[in-house]
Short mmCIF file of C-alpha atoms in Angstrom, two decimals:
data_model
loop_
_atom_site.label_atom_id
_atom_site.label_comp_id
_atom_site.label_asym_id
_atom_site.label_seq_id
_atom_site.Cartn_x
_atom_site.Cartn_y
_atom_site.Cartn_z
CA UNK A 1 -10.74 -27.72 -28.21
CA UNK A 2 -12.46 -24.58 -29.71
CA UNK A 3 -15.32 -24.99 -26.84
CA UNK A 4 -12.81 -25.36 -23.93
CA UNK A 5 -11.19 -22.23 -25.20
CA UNK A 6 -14.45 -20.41 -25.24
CA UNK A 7 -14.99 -21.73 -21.66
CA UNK A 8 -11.96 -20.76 -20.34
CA UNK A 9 -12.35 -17.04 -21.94
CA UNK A 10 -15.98 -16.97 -20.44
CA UNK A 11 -14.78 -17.57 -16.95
CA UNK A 12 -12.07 -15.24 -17.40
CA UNK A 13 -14.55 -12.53 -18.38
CA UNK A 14 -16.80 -13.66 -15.40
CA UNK A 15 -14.01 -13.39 -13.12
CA UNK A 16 -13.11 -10.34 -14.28
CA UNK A 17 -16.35 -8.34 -14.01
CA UNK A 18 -16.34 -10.21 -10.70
CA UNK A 19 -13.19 -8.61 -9.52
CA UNK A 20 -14.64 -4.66 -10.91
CA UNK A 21 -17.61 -5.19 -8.90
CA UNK A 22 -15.82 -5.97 -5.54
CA UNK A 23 -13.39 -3.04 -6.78
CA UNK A 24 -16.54 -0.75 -7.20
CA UNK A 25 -18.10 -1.85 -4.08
CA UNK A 26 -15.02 -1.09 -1.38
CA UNK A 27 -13.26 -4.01 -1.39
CA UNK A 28 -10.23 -5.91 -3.70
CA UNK A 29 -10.08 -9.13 -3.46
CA UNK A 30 -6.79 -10.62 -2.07
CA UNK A 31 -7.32 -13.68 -4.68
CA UNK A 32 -6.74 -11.00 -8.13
CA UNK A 33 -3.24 -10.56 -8.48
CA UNK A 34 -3.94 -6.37 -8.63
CA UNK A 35 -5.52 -6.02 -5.67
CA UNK A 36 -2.95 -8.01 -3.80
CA UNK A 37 -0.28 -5.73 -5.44
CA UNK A 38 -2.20 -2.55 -4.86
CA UNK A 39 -2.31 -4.10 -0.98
CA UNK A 40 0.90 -4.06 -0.77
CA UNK A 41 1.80 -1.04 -2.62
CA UNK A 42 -0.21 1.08 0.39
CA UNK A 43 1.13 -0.87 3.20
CA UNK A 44 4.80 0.12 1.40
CA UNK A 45 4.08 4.18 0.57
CA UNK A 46 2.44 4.28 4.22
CA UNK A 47 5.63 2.74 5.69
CA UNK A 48 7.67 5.51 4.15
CA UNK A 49 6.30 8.18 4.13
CA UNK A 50 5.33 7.19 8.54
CA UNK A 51 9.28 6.58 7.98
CA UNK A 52 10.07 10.18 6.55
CA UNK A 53 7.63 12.05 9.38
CA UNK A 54 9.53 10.27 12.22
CA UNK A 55 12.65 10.76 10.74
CA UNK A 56 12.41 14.41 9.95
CA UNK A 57 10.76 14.79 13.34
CA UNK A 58 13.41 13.31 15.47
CA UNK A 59 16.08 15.34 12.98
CA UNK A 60 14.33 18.78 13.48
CA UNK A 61 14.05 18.52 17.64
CA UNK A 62 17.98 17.37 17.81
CA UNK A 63 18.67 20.55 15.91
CA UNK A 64 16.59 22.75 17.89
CA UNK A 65 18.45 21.33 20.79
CA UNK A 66 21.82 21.76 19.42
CA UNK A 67 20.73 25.28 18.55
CA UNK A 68 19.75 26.44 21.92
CA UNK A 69 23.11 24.25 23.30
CA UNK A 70 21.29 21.29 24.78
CA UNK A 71 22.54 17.67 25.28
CA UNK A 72 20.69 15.45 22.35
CA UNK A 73 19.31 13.34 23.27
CA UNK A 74 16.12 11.01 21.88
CA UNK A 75 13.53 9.90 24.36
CA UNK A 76 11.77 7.20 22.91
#
C-alpha cells in the first residue's frame, strides 16, 4: 500500500513538472484542469469585453445621430 502511494505521488509530481514545462514553453495543455480553465477564462473576458466595444460603438453613433436629428438607424 505504502509503495502504490509513493507511485501515485511520483506520477503526480511527474505530471506536474510536465504540465510547468508545456506552461513555460507556450503552450497549456487542454488535458490539466488549469489550463482548460484558463482556456476558457480568455475565450470569456475576450467575448466581453468584443461585447462592450460593439456595444458602446453602436450606442455612441445612434447618439451622434440623434444629436445632429438623423433617423437611427443600425446598418449591420
Amino acid at each position: 500500500m505504502a509503495t502504490f502511494k509513493y507511485a501515485l505521488r511520483k506520477k503526480s509530481n511527474q505530471s506536474q513538472i510536465k504540465t510547468a514545462t508545456t506552461i513555460y514553453q507556450g503552450t497549456i495543455p487542454f488535458r490539466s484542469g488549469k489550463g482548460r480553465n484558463q482556456k476558457y477564462l480568455i475565450k470569456i473576458l475576450a467575448s466581453i469585453i468584443t461585447f462592450m466595444i460593439v456595444s458602446s460603438y453602436f450606442s455612441t453613433n445612434l447618439f451622434a445621430q440623434t444629436l445632429k436629428g438623423q433617423k437611427t438607424s443600425v446598418v449591420w
